């Protein structure tokens, strides 16, 4: 009987040992799994970290720009990873945007572009670089010899007597902003590119709230329209005089869809330098940058812009650039260190 009891105790001891061993093994496995989980999370975090956060644009520098350049190259581009948002980076961003219909082609890295870029990289996607905006093999010039810019979609494109838009360029995202006009006809000059039109609506609303009544007079102007307009000015005033207040075909910001001339009742809805002395003109100068606009041809900068003072001419460049330009009292040429 004793022997039988001893065997039973032994069996119980063995059973407990086996259960303890299994429990220890499961605990170790769980600990190993737990140790691996942060590693996977870190790996995913590292993957996410390769996508830059925040808005980036031409002239920006730093690690986030490098991440953007690396991300673009991973998709199939071949641009220099130099940490500077240069013309090549602007081209790549614009080309990427043009290949995705749900993105505005602005050459600006924004939240919408970040999301599509993130999705593309997560899926291991590749892109045919240049199928949206082909690289220009050789420089092109207008009939008068002005170099034609390669990226007319660029929100920060410098358009002047030394940098012209292609003759066949017409923005595809033109819309009519919901603002006041001193005429009722549905004319092309009511239009702007969508990003600029929405910003103009916000500017007009803020002006209304401040008791300022603005009117939009002239926005988009196609190449052919500029041909006729400039020819009429030349016929009436001579080419030298005409070129001080009107642009030769291709050299007008109005063709970009990013410009709008504004006016008021006090100047009889005209585009007159007196607008700068009106309550409306002063308000526009003080607040335009808050909505991404600059006074493109400021007073005292005629030698740089090569145009007369135009307090009515607003150009959309985005809030970041507009604030820097207006705060410093500089021109778009000076912003890009040209014609200083």
Tab-separated table of C-alpha atoms in Angstrom:
chain	number	residue	atom	x	y	z
A	1	UNK	CA	0.000	0.000	0.000
A	2	UNK	CA	2.847	2.346	0.822
A	3	UNK	CA	4.518	1.467	-2.454
A	4	UNK	CA	1.328	2.208	-4.342
A	5	UNK	CA	0.979	5.588	-2.588
A	6	UNK	CA	4.609	6.467	-3.371
A	7	UNK	CA	4.008	5.728	-7.061
A	8	UNK	CA	0.937	7.955	-7.058
A	9	UNK	CA	2.867	10.825	-5.481
A	10	UNK	CA	5.669	10.359	-7.986
A	11	UNK	CA	3.200	10.487	-10.864
A	12	UNK	CA	1.664	13.652	-9.473
A	13	UNK	CA	5.113	15.215	-9.124
A	14	UNK	CA	5.955	14.379	-12.755
A	15	UNK	CA	2.660	15.817	-13.959
A	16	UNK	CA	3.248	19.092	-12.105
A	17	UNK	CA	6.779	19.306	-13.537
A	18	UNK	CA	5.478	18.901	-17.074
A	19	UNK	CA	2.794	21.554	-16.534
A	20	UNK	CA	5.351	23.961	-15.075
A	21	UNK	CA	7.705	23.412	-18.008
A	22	UNK	CA	4.926	24.065	-20.525
A	23	UNK	CA	3.910	27.206	-18.659
A	24	UNK	CA	7.507	28.495	-18.652
A	25	UNK	CA	7.886	27.790	-22.373
A	26	UNK	CA	4.676	29.660	-23.211
A	27	UNK	CA	5.796	32.572	-21.052
A	28	UNK	CA	9.135	32.744	-22.872
A	29	UNK	CA	7.396	32.609	-26.254
A	30	UNK	CA	5.055	35.428	-25.234
A	31	UNK	CA	8.019	37.456	-24.034
A	32	UNK	CA	9.774	36.877	-27.351
A	33	UNK	CA	6.644	37.883	-29.260
A	34	UNK	CA	6.359	40.987	-27.098
A	35	UNK	CA	9.998	41.805	-27.753
A	36	UNK	CA	9.420	41.453	-31.505
A	37	UNK	CA	6.323	43.658	-31.589
A	38	UNK	CA	8.144	46.953	-30.883
A	39	UNK	CA	10.695	46.035	-33.540
A	40	UNK	CA	7.904	45.691	-36.121
A	41	UNK	CA	6.356	48.919	-34.891
A	42	UNK	CA	9.720	50.663	-35.166
A	43	UNK	CA	10.154	49.262	-38.651
A	44	UNK	CA	6.763	50.633	-39.696
A	45	UNK	CA	7.620	53.907	-38.010
A	46	UNK	CA	10.847	54.077	-39.985
A	47	UNK	CA	8.927	53.443	-43.199
A	48	UNK	CA	6.527	56.273	-42.355
A	49	UNK	CA	9.439	58.533	-41.462
A	50	UNK	CA	10.676	58.378	-45.068
A	51	UNK	CA	7.672	60.486	-46.077
A	52	UNK	CA	8.212	64.177	-45.265
A	53	UNK	CA	5.587	65.939	-43.177
A	54	UNK	CA	4.340	69.466	-43.678
A	55	UNK	CA	4.197	71.707	-46.724
A	56	UNK	CA	7.355	72.162	-48.764
A	57	UNK	CA	8.025	74.406	-51.730
A	58	UNK	CA	10.690	75.930	-53.906
A	59	UNK	CA	13.627	77.440	-51.965
A	60	UNK	CA	13.015	75.296	-48.857
A	61	UNK	CA	16.016	73.439	-47.464
A	62	UNK	CA	16.711	70.720	-44.908
A	63	UNK	CA	16.130	67.112	-43.938
A	64	UNK	CA	12.464	67.104	-44.941
A	65	UNK	CA	13.391	68.146	-48.470
A	66	UNK	CA	15.945	65.330	-48.592
A	67	UNK	CA	13.251	62.861	-47.534
A	68	UNK	CA	11.025	64.158	-50.301
A	69	UNK	CA	13.777	63.794	-52.891
A	70	UNK	CA	14.559	60.257	-51.699
A	71	UNK	CA	10.867	59.340	-51.823
A	72	UNK	CA	10.524	60.668	-55.366
A	73	UNK	CA	13.607	58.742	-56.478
A	74	UNK	CA	12.180	55.574	-54.927
A	75	UNK	CA	9.179	56.010	-57.218
A	76	UNK	CA	11.317	56.281	-60.331
A	77	UNK	CA	12.705	59.814	-60.528
A	78	UNK	CA	16.394	60.584	-60.706
A	79	UNK	CA	16.919	63.922	-59.020
A	80	UNK	CA	19.766	65.084	-56.826
A	81	UNK	CA	19.255	64.476	-53.085
A	82	UNK	CA	20.744	67.795	-51.986
A	83	UNK	CA	18.224	69.004	-49.409
A	84	UNK	CA	17.255	72.009	-51.537
A	85	UNK	CA	13.808	72.308	-53.119
A	86	UNK	CA	15.182	73.306	-56.498
A	87	UNK	CA	13.791	73.412	-60.035
A	88	UNK	CA	14.368	69.662	-60.524
A	89	UNK	CA	12.423	68.863	-57.348
A	90	UNK	CA	9.658	71.258	-58.386
A	91	UNK	CA	9.475	69.519	-61.765
A	92	UNK	CA	9.287	66.053	-60.169
A	93	UNK	CA	6.535	67.105	-57.755
A	94	UNK	CA	4.584	68.746	-60.600
A	95	UNK	CA	5.013	65.714	-62.848
A	96	UNK	CA	3.798	63.432	-60.034
A	97	UNK	CA	0.763	65.673	-59.473
A	98	UNK	CA	-0.099	65.759	-63.167
A	99	UNK	CA	-0.114	61.951	-63.218
A	100	UNK	CA	-2.748	61.868	-60.459
A	101	UNK	CA	-6.005	63.541	-61.496
A	102	UNK	CA	-7.102	64.144	-57.907
A	103	UNK	CA	-4.107	66.435	-57.281
A	104	UNK	CA	-3.671	70.074	-58.281
A	105	UNK	CA	-0.503	70.507	-60.310
A	106	UNK	CA	1.210	73.295	-58.372
A	107	UNK	CA	4.785	72.113	-57.793
A	108	UNK	CA	4.075	72.501	-54.062
A	109	UNK	CA	4.383	69.498	-51.745
A	110	UNK	CA	1.185	69.716	-49.702
A	111	UNK	CA	-1.014	67.459	-47.569
A	112	UNK	CA	-2.887	66.027	-50.556
A	113	UNK	CA	0.339	65.187	-52.374
A	114	UNK	CA	1.781	63.640	-49.215
A	115	UNK	CA	-1.176	61.252	-48.929
A	116	UNK	CA	-0.960	60.080	-52.548
A	117	UNK	CA	2.827	59.735	-52.324
A	118	UNK	CA	2.491	57.691	-49.124
A	119	UNK	CA	-0.052	55.373	-50.744
A	120	UNK	CA	2.089	54.947	-53.863
A	121	UNK	CA	5.183	53.994	-51.875
A	122	UNK	CA	3.222	51.653	-49.583
A	123	UNK	CA	2.013	49.764	-52.653
A	124	UNK	CA	5.521	49.618	-54.100
A	125	UNK	CA	4.369	51.652	-57.060
A	126	UNK	CA	6.600	53.044	-59.779
A	127	UNK	CA	6.104	55.990	-62.069
A	128	UNK	CA	7.243	56.909	-65.561
A	129	UNK	CA	9.103	60.116	-64.877
A	130	UNK	CA	8.173	62.868	-67.305
A	131	UNK	CA	4.952	61.369	-68.629
A	132	UNK	CA	3.001	64.178	-66.949
A	133	UNK	CA	5.432	67.032	-67.549
A	134	UNK	CA	8.142	66.078	-70.046
A	135	UNK	CA	11.626	67.409	-69.488
A	136	UNK	CA	12.557	70.019	-72.070
A	137	UNK	CA	15.480	68.728	-74.092
A	138	UNK	CA	16.523	72.102	-75.487
A	139	UNK	CA	15.755	75.670	-74.378
A	140	UNK	CA	12.814	77.300	-76.163
A	141	UNK	CA	12.302	81.026	-76.749
A	142	UNK	CA	9.446	83.259	-77.843
A	143	UNK	CA	9.461	85.089	-81.167
A	144	UNK	CA	11.089	88.038	-79.418
A	145	UNK	CA	13.783	85.852	-77.840
A	146	UNK	CA	12.458	85.529	-74.286
A	147	UNK	CA	13.268	82.106	-72.750
A	148	UNK	CA	10.160	79.977	-72.163
A	149	UNK	CA	9.836	78.382	-68.724
A	150	UNK	CA	9.655	74.586	-68.635
A	151	UNK	CA	7.093	74.328	-65.823
A	152	UNK	CA	4.130	76.671	-66.384
A	153	UNK	CA	2.099	74.890	-63.660
A	154	UNK	CA	4.474	76.030	-60.920
A	155	UNK	CA	2.635	78.130	-58.333
A	156	UNK	CA	5.861	80.081	-57.793
A	157	UNK	CA	6.738	80.470	-61.466
A	158	UNK	CA	8.572	83.698	-62.225
A	159	UNK	CA	6.886	85.242	-65.263
A	160	UNK	CA	8.306	88.495	-66.610
A	161	UNK	CA	10.258	89.965	-69.505
A	162	UNK	CA	12.961	87.319	-69.046
A	163	UNK	CA	10.729	84.289	-68.363
A	164	UNK	CA	7.754	83.592	-70.613
A	165	UNK	CA	4.944	81.034	-70.571
A	166	UNK	CA	4.528	78.595	-73.484
A	167	UNK	CA	2.203	79.926	-76.175
A	168	UNK	CA	-0.034	76.865	-75.911
A	169	UNK	CA	-0.330	76.903	-72.119
A	170	UNK	CA	-3.827	77.271	-70.696
A	171	UNK	CA	-4.535	76.023	-67.170
A	172	UNK	CA	-6.959	73.097	-67.029
A	173	UNK	CA	-8.330	74.023	-63.599
A	174	UNK	CA	-9.742	77.466	-64.383
A	175	UNK	CA	-12.867	78.395	-62.402
A	176	UNK	CA	-14.822	81.575	-61.735
A	177	UNK	CA	-14.364	82.753	-58.131
A	178	UNK	CA	-17.507	83.677	-56.242
A	179	UNK	CA	-16.677	87.385	-55.882
A	180	UNK	CA	-18.014	90.701	-57.176
A	181	UNK	CA	-17.285	91.863	-60.731
A	182	UNK	CA	-18.225	95.265	-62.174
A	183	UNK	CA	-19.687	93.508	-65.248
A	184	UNK	CA	-22.162	90.669	-65.753
A	185	UNK	CA	-20.877	89.063	-68.956
A	186	UNK	CA	-19.404	85.578	-68.618
A	187	UNK	CA	-15.950	86.419	-69.942
A	188	UNK	CA	-12.725	84.359	-69.658
A	189	UNK	CA	-11.166	87.146	-67.596
A	190	UNK	CA	-13.431	86.177	-64.708
A	191	UNK	CA	-11.464	82.959	-64.326
A	192	UNK	CA	-8.508	81.955	-62.171
A	193	UNK	CA	-6.832	78.686	-61.331
A	194	UNK	CA	-8.821	76.984	-58.606
A	195	UNK	CA	-6.268	77.416	-55.823
A	196	UNK	CA	-6.058	81.160	-56.504
A	197	UNK	CA	-9.819	81.526	-56.981
A	198	UNK	CA	-10.577	79.992	-53.574
A	199	UNK	CA	-7.973	82.247	-51.934
A	200	UNK	CA	-9.500	85.292	-53.657
A	201	UNK	CA	-12.914	84.355	-52.271
A	202	UNK	CA	-11.440	84.311	-48.775
A	203	UNK	CA	-9.755	87.674	-49.343
A	204	UNK	CA	-12.994	89.264	-50.561
A	205	UNK	CA	-14.923	87.812	-47.612
A	206	UNK	CA	-12.404	89.258	-45.165
A	207	UNK	CA	-12.640	92.616	-46.943
A	208	UNK	CA	-16.435	92.523	-46.681
A	209	UNK	CA	-16.165	91.775	-42.978
A	210	UNK	CA	-13.934	94.835	-42.627
A	211	UNK	CA	-16.382	97.034	-44.546
A	212	UNK	CA	-14.179	97.102	-47.662
A	213	UNK	CA	-15.924	96.626	-51.029
A	214	UNK	CA	-13.631	95.178	-53.671
A	215	UNK	CA	-14.346	94.241	-57.278
A	216	UNK	CA	-12.464	91.767	-59.449
A	217	UNK	CA	-11.779	93.239	-62.861
A	218	UNK	CA	-9.449	90.999	-64.867
A	219	UNK	CA	-8.085	87.504	-64.256
A	220	UNK	CA	-7.108	84.891	-66.837
A	221	UNK	CA	-6.008	86.134	-70.237
A	222	UNK	CA	-5.025	83.658	-72.933
A	223	UNK	CA	-1.977	83.971	-75.163
A	224	UNK	CA	-3.979	84.963	-78.252
A	225	UNK	CA	-5.859	87.634	-76.306
A	226	UNK	CA	-2.544	89.062	-75.130
A	227	UNK	CA	-1.327	89.157	-78.739
A	228	UNK	CA	-4.257	91.379	-79.720
A	229	UNK	CA	-4.132	93.497	-76.577
A	230	UNK	CA	-0.425	94.233	-76.815
A	231	UNK	CA	-0.685	94.990	-80.538
A	232	UNK	CA	-3.408	97.573	-79.820
A	233	UNK	CA	-1.296	99.227	-77.126
A	234	UNK	CA	1.708	99.350	-79.454
A	235	UNK	CA	-0.408	100.880	-82.187
A	236	UNK	CA	-1.663	103.579	-79.849
A	237	UNK	CA	1.452	104.259	-77.742
A	238	UNK	CA	4.484	102.736	-79.440
A	239	UNK	CA	6.204	99.527	-78.338
A	240	UNK	CA	8.554	101.047	-75.766
A	241	UNK	CA	5.735	102.779	-73.907
A	242	UNK	CA	3.370	99.826	-74.264
A	243	UNK	CA	5.924	97.467	-72.750
A	244	UNK	CA	5.967	99.465	-69.515
A	245	UNK	CA	2.309	98.822	-68.699
A	246	UNK	CA	1.455	95.804	-70.823
A	247	UNK	CA	3.202	92.483	-71.379
A	248	UNK	CA	4.274	90.970	-74.627
A	249	UNK	CA	2.554	87.652	-75.468
A	250	UNK	CA	3.773	84.915	-73.123
A	251	UNK	CA	5.168	87.384	-70.605
A	252	UNK	CA	1.856	88.149	-68.880
A	253	UNK	CA	1.054	86.697	-65.469
A	254	UNK	CA	-2.599	86.732	-66.452
A	255	UNK	CA	-1.971	83.773	-68.745
A	256	UNK	CA	-0.921	81.742	-65.706
A	257	UNK	CA	-4.370	82.017	-64.139
A	258	UNK	CA	-2.745	83.096	-60.880
A	259	UNK	CA	-3.306	86.846	-61.220
A	260	UNK	CA	-6.319	89.084	-60.719
A	261	UNK	CA	-6.666	92.842	-61.083
A	262	UNK	CA	-8.921	94.323	-58.397
A	263	UNK	CA	-10.591	97.700	-58.209
A	264	UNK	CA	-13.261	99.705	-56.378
A	265	UNK	CA	-16.060	102.213	-56.786
A	266	UNK	CA	-13.774	105.065	-55.713
A	267	UNK	CA	-11.752	104.734	-58.951
A	268	UNK	CA	-14.829	104.028	-61.086
A	269	UNK	CA	-13.803	100.362	-61.407
A	270	UNK	CA	-10.720	101.416	-63.386
A	271	UNK	CA	-7.207	100.025	-63.060
A	272	UNK	CA	-5.603	103.219	-61.898
A	273	UNK	CA	-2.645	104.007	-59.641
A	274	UNK	CA	-5.051	106.093	-57.541
A	275	UNK	CA	-6.427	102.787	-56.292
A	276	UNK	CA	-3.351	102.547	-54.062
A	277	UNK	CA	-4.484	105.672	-52.176
A	278	UNK	CA	-8.029	104.477	-51.605
A	279	UNK	CA	-9.210	102.756	-48.449
A	280	UNK	CA	-9.659	99.594	-50.515
A	281	UNK	CA	-6.171	99.769	-51.995
A	282	UNK	CA	-4.550	100.281	-48.600
A	283	UNK	CA	-6.492	97.370	-47.115
A	284	UNK	CA	-5.416	95.093	-49.954
A	285	UNK	CA	-1.759	96.011	-49.475
A	286	UNK	CA	-1.969	95.346	-45.730
A	287	UNK	CA	-3.862	92.051	-45.933
A	288	UNK	CA	-3.184	90.427	-49.324
A	289	UNK	CA	-0.393	88.208	-47.970
A	290	UNK	CA	-2.729	86.662	-45.397
A	291	UNK	CA	-4.474	84.982	-48.313
A	292	UNK	CA	-1.393	84.146	-50.393
A	293	UNK	CA	-1.342	87.211	-52.667
A	294	UNK	CA	1.305	89.847	-53.318
A	295	UNK	CA	1.209	93.267	-54.964
A	296	UNK	CA	3.227	92.072	-57.938
A	297	UNK	CA	4.404	95.472	-59.212
A	298	UNK	CA	5.018	97.647	-56.121
A	299	UNK	CA	5.882	101.316	-56.119
A	300	UNK	CA	9.592	102.085	-56.213
A	301	UNK	CA	10.514	98.737	-57.772
A	302	UNK	CA	9.964	99.682	-61.403
A	303	UNK	CA	13.608	99.109	-62.348
A	304	UNK	CA	13.383	95.548	-61.050
A	305	UNK	CA	9.944	94.518	-62.337
A	306	UNK	CA	10.293	96.639	-65.507
A	307	UNK	CA	6.641	97.600	-65.154
A	308	UNK	CA	4.941	100.674	-63.746
A	309	UNK	CA	3.440	100.670	-60.263
A	310	UNK	CA	0.238	98.596	-60.283
A	311	UNK	CA	-1.464	98.552	-56.858
A	312	UNK	CA	-4.359	96.627	-58.382
A	313	UNK	CA	-2.410	93.622	-59.714
A	314	UNK	CA	-2.561	90.674	-57.302
A	315	UNK	CA	-0.513	87.537	-57.895
A	316	UNK	CA	-1.126	84.324	-55.978
A	317	UNK	CA	2.053	82.662	-54.648
A	318	UNK	CA	0.716	80.983	-51.491
A	319	UNK	CA	0.722	82.288	-47.932
A	320	UNK	CA	4.277	81.239	-47.081
A	321	UNK	CA	5.989	83.096	-49.933
A	322	UNK	CA	3.512	85.984	-49.871
A	323	UNK	CA	4.197	86.756	-46.222
A	324	UNK	CA	7.958	86.804	-46.758
A	325	UNK	CA	7.705	88.963	-49.870
A	326	UNK	CA	5.264	91.504	-48.443
A	327	UNK	CA	6.911	91.678	-45.013
A	328	UNK	CA	10.274	92.454	-46.614
A	329	UNK	CA	8.834	94.800	-49.205
A	330	UNK	CA	10.490	92.934	-52.055
A	331	UNK	CA	9.442	91.701	-55.484
A	332	UNK	CA	9.147	88.175	-56.810
A	333	UNK	CA	12.388	88.790	-58.712
A	334	UNK	CA	14.188	89.694	-55.485
A	335	UNK	CA	12.634	86.702	-53.724
A	336	UNK	CA	14.435	84.519	-56.250
A	337	UNK	CA	17.518	86.749	-56.214
A	338	UNK	CA	17.053	87.918	-59.791
A	339	UNK	CA	17.498	91.418	-61.200
A	340	UNK	CA	18.680	92.803	-57.861
